[in-house]
XYZ file of C-alpha atoms in Angstrom:
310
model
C 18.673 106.573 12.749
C 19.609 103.477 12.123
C 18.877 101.777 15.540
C 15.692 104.009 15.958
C 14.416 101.527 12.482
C 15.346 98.496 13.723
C 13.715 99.705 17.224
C 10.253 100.506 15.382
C 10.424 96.612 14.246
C 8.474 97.357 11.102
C 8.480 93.766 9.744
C 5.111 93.808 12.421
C 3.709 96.296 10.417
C 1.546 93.169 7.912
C -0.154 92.569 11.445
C -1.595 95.912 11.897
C -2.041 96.621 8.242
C -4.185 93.486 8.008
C -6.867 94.809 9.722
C -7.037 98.433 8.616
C -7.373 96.519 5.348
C -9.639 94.129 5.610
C -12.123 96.452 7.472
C -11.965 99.453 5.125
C -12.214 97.520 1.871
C -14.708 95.231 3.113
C -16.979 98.452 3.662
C -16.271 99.642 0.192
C -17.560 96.636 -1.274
C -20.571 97.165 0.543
C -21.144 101.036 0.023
C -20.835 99.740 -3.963
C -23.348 97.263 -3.442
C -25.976 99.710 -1.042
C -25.043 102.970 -3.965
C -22.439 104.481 -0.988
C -19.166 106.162 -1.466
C -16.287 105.140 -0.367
C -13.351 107.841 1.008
C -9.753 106.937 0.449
C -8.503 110.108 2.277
C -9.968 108.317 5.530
C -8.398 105.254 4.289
C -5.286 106.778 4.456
C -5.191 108.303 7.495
C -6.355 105.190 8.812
C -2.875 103.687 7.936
C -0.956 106.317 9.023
C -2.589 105.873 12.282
C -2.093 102.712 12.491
C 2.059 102.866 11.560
C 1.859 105.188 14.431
C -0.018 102.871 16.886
C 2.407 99.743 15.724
C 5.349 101.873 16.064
C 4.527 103.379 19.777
C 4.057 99.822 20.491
C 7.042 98.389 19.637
C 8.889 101.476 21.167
C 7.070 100.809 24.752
C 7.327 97.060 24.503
C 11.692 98.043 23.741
C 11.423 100.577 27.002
C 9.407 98.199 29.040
C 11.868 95.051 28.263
C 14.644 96.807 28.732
C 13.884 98.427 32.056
C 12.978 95.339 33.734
C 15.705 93.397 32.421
C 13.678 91.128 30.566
C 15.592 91.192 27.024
C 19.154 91.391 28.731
C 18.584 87.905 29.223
C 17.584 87.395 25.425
C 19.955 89.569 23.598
C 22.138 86.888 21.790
C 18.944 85.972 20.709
C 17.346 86.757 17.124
C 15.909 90.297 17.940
C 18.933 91.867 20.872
C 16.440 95.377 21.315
C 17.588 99.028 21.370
C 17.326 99.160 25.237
C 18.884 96.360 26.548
C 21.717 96.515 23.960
C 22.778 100.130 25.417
C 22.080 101.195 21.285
C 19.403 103.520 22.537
C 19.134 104.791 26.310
C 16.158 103.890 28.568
C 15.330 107.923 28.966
C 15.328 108.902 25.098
C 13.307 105.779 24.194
C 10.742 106.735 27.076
C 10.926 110.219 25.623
C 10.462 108.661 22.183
C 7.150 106.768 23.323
C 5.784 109.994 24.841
C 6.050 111.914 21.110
C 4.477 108.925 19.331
C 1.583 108.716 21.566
C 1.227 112.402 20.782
C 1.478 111.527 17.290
C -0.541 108.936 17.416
C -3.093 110.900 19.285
C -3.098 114.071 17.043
C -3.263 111.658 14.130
C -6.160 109.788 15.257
C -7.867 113.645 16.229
C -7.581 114.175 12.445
C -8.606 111.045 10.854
C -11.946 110.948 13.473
C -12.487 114.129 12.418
C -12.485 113.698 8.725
C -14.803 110.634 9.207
C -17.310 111.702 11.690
C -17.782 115.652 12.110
C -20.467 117.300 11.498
C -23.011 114.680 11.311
C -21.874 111.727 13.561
C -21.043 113.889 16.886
C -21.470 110.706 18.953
C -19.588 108.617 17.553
C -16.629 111.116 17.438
C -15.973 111.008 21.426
C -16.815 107.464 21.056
C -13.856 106.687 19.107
C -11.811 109.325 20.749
C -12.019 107.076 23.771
C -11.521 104.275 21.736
C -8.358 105.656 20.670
C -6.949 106.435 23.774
C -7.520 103.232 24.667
C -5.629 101.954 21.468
C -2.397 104.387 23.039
C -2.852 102.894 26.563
C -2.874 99.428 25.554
C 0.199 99.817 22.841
C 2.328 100.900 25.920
C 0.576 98.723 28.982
C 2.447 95.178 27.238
C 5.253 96.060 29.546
C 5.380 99.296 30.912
C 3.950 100.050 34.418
C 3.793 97.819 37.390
C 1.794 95.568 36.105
C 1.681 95.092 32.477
C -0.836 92.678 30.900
C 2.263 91.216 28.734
C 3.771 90.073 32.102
C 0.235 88.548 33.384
C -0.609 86.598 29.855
C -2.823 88.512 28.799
C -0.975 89.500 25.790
C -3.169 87.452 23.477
C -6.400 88.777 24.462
C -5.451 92.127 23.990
C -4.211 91.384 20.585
C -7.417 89.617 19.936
C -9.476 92.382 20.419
C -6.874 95.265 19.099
C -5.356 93.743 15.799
C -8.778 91.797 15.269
C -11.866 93.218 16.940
C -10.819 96.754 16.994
C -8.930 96.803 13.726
C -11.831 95.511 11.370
C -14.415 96.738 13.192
C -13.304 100.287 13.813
C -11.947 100.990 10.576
C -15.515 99.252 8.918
C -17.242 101.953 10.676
C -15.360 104.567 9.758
C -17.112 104.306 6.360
C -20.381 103.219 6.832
C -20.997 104.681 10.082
C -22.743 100.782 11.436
C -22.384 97.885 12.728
C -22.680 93.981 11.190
C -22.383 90.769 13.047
C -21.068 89.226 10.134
C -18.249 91.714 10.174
C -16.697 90.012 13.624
C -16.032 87.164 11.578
C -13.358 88.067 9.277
C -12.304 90.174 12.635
C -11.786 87.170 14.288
C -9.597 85.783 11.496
C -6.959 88.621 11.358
C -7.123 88.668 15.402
C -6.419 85.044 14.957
C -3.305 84.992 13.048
C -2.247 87.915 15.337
C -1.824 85.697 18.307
C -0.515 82.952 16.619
C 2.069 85.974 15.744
C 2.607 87.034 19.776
C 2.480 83.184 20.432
C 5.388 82.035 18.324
C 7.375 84.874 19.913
C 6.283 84.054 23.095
C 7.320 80.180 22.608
C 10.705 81.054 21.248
C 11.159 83.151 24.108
C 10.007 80.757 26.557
C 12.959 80.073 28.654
C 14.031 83.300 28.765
C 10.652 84.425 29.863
C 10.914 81.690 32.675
C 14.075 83.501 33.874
C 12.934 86.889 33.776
C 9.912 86.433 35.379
C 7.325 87.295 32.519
C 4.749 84.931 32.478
C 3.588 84.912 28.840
C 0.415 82.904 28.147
C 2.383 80.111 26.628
C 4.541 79.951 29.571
C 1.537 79.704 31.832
C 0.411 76.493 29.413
C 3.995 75.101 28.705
C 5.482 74.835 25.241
C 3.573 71.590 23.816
C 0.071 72.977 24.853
C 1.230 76.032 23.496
C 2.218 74.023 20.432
C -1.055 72.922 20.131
C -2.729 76.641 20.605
C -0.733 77.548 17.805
C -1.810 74.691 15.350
C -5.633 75.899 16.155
C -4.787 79.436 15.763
C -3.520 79.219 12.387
C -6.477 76.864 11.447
C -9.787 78.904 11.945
C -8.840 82.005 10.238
C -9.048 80.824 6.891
C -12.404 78.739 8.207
C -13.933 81.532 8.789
C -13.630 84.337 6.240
C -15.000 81.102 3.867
C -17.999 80.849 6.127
C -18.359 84.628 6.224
C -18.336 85.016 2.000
C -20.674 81.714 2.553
C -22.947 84.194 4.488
C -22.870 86.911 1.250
C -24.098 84.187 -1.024
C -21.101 84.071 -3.323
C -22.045 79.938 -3.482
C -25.726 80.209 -3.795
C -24.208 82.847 -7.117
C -21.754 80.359 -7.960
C -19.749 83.185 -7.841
C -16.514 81.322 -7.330
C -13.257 83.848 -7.920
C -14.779 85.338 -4.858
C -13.188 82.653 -2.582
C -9.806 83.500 -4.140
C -8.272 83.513 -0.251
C -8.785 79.647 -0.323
C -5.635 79.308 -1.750
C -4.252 79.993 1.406
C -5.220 76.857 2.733
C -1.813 74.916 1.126
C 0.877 77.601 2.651
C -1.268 77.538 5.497
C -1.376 73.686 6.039
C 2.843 73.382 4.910
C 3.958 76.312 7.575
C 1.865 74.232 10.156
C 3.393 71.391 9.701
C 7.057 73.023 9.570
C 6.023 74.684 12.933
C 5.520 71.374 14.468
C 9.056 70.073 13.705
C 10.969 72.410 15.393
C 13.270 70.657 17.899
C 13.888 74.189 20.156
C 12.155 76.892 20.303
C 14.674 79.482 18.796
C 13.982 78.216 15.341
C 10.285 79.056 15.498
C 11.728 82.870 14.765
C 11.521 82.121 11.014
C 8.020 81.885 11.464
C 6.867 84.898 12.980
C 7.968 86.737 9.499
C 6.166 84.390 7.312
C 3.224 84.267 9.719
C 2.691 88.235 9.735
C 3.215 87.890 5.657
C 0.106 85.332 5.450
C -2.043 87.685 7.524
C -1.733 90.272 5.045
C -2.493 88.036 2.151
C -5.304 86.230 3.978
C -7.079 90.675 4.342
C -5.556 91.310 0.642
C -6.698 88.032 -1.295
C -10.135 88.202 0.938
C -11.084 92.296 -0.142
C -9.569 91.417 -3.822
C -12.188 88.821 -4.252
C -14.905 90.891 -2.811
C -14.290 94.044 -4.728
C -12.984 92.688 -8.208
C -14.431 89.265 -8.243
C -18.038 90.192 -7.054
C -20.952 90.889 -9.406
């Protein structure tokens, strides 16, 4: 059991959290403000969804690694995985990563079902297909013949899964539309994702070289990678201010609401500790923290919306 927890890697569960949260209590501030209710029991399967999705994930990206031989060449390194350690066979993890896509299918059955049926019969097979899509792209990193991990396209699927899809999906699960101004905060937690998958990526770097997985920062090479980073961990903040600029909080002088600003000084000191590192094996210390400060920047940002907001 033991090696089956360390397997599901949940210290990446802040990353998918983020979203779930920022999306779903973004929309209850603004059912309060249009006279709307709000449903925690969609809420909840929302999260239990997304433990699901995040654990599959991490499961398939284990099986996929370890197949291929890609973390045999990494496992004195910080994270040795189940696979390539010989902790957990390559046949029961695959059989492990068929059950939690059934999971994750039957749970995402139940919570589309709560939110949408009778009235929204469209939108149900919408999302159905969007969730299939969600299972497809949790085990595509590295499973198959070509996995989008191994092409570097890792950080464009994050984009739009922990960011787009995240926010925006789980927003309409309660008010059943769409608002630009919702892509914004998207973007933020879709933002600090990558700069999550990039870190790994450029403390893996050599050993990606070796094994033949050509990771986005590989393609780039480590300082312009370097540089990605320092951008990535920039906007986010940027621009949940702009969007809470957008709801008038300053015209309102309704300043608690921009609570998540205080982000800006851990922000600014784990950017500049980032770009000390002499090798890229100490940037591990970061991915933790990183993942931490995405979950603050989606809890400080719906705190301020639904408790410091008139």
């Amino acid at each position: 059991m033991k090696d089956w927890i360390q397997a599901a890697r949940l210290r990446t569960l802040p990353l998918s959290l983020s979203g779930i949260i920022m999306g779903s209590f973004i929309a209850k501030w603004r059912l309060y403000t249009e006279g709307g209710t709000w449903d925690w029991k969609i809420f909840a399967l929302a999260l239990l969804v997304t433990l699901l999705y995040q654990i599959l994930s991490n499961y398939a990206n284990d099986y996929g690694d370890g197949v291929k031989g890609t973390d045999a060449i990494r496992a004195t390194e910080a994270e040795a995985r189940a696979v390539a350690s010989g902790k957990i066979t390559a046949k029961q993890m695959k059989n492990a990563v068929i059950l939690f896509s059934a999971l994750s299918f039957v749970a995402t059955l139940a919570l589309l079902y709560l939110a949408f049926i009778p009235e929204h019969m469209n939108e149900f097979y919408i999302f159905i297909g969007l969730g299939v899509a969600c299972i497809l792209a949790a085990i595509g990193y590295t499973v198959g013949k070509k996995p989008y991990g191994y092409m570097g396209l890792g950080d464009l699927f994050v984009f739009i899964f922990f960011g787009l899809v995240s926010v925006c999906g789980s927003y309409f699960l309660f008010t059943k539309t769409f608002s630009w101004d919702i892509l914004l905060p998207a973007a933020a937690v879709g933002m600090m994702s990558m700069a999550v998958l990039n870190l790994n990526n450029m403390r893996d770097i050599e050993s990606d070289r070796l094994s033949g997985k050509n990771s986005f920062a590989l393609r780039i090479g480590f300082k312009n990678a370097m540089i990605y980073e320092i951008v990535l961990l920039q906007l986010p903040v940027i621009l949940i201010f702009v969007f809470l600029c957008l709801q008038g909080f300053l015209q309102t002088q309704q300043y608690y609401v921009f609570i998540v600003m205080i982000l800006l000084l851990p922000m600014m000191k784990i950017r500049r500790q980032i770009m000390s590192v002499k090798t890229p094996r100490e940037l591990d210390p970061f991915l933790k923290q990183v993942g931490i400060l995405t979950l603050m920047m989606a809890v400080l940002t719906v705190l301020g919306l639904n408790y410091f907001s008139n």
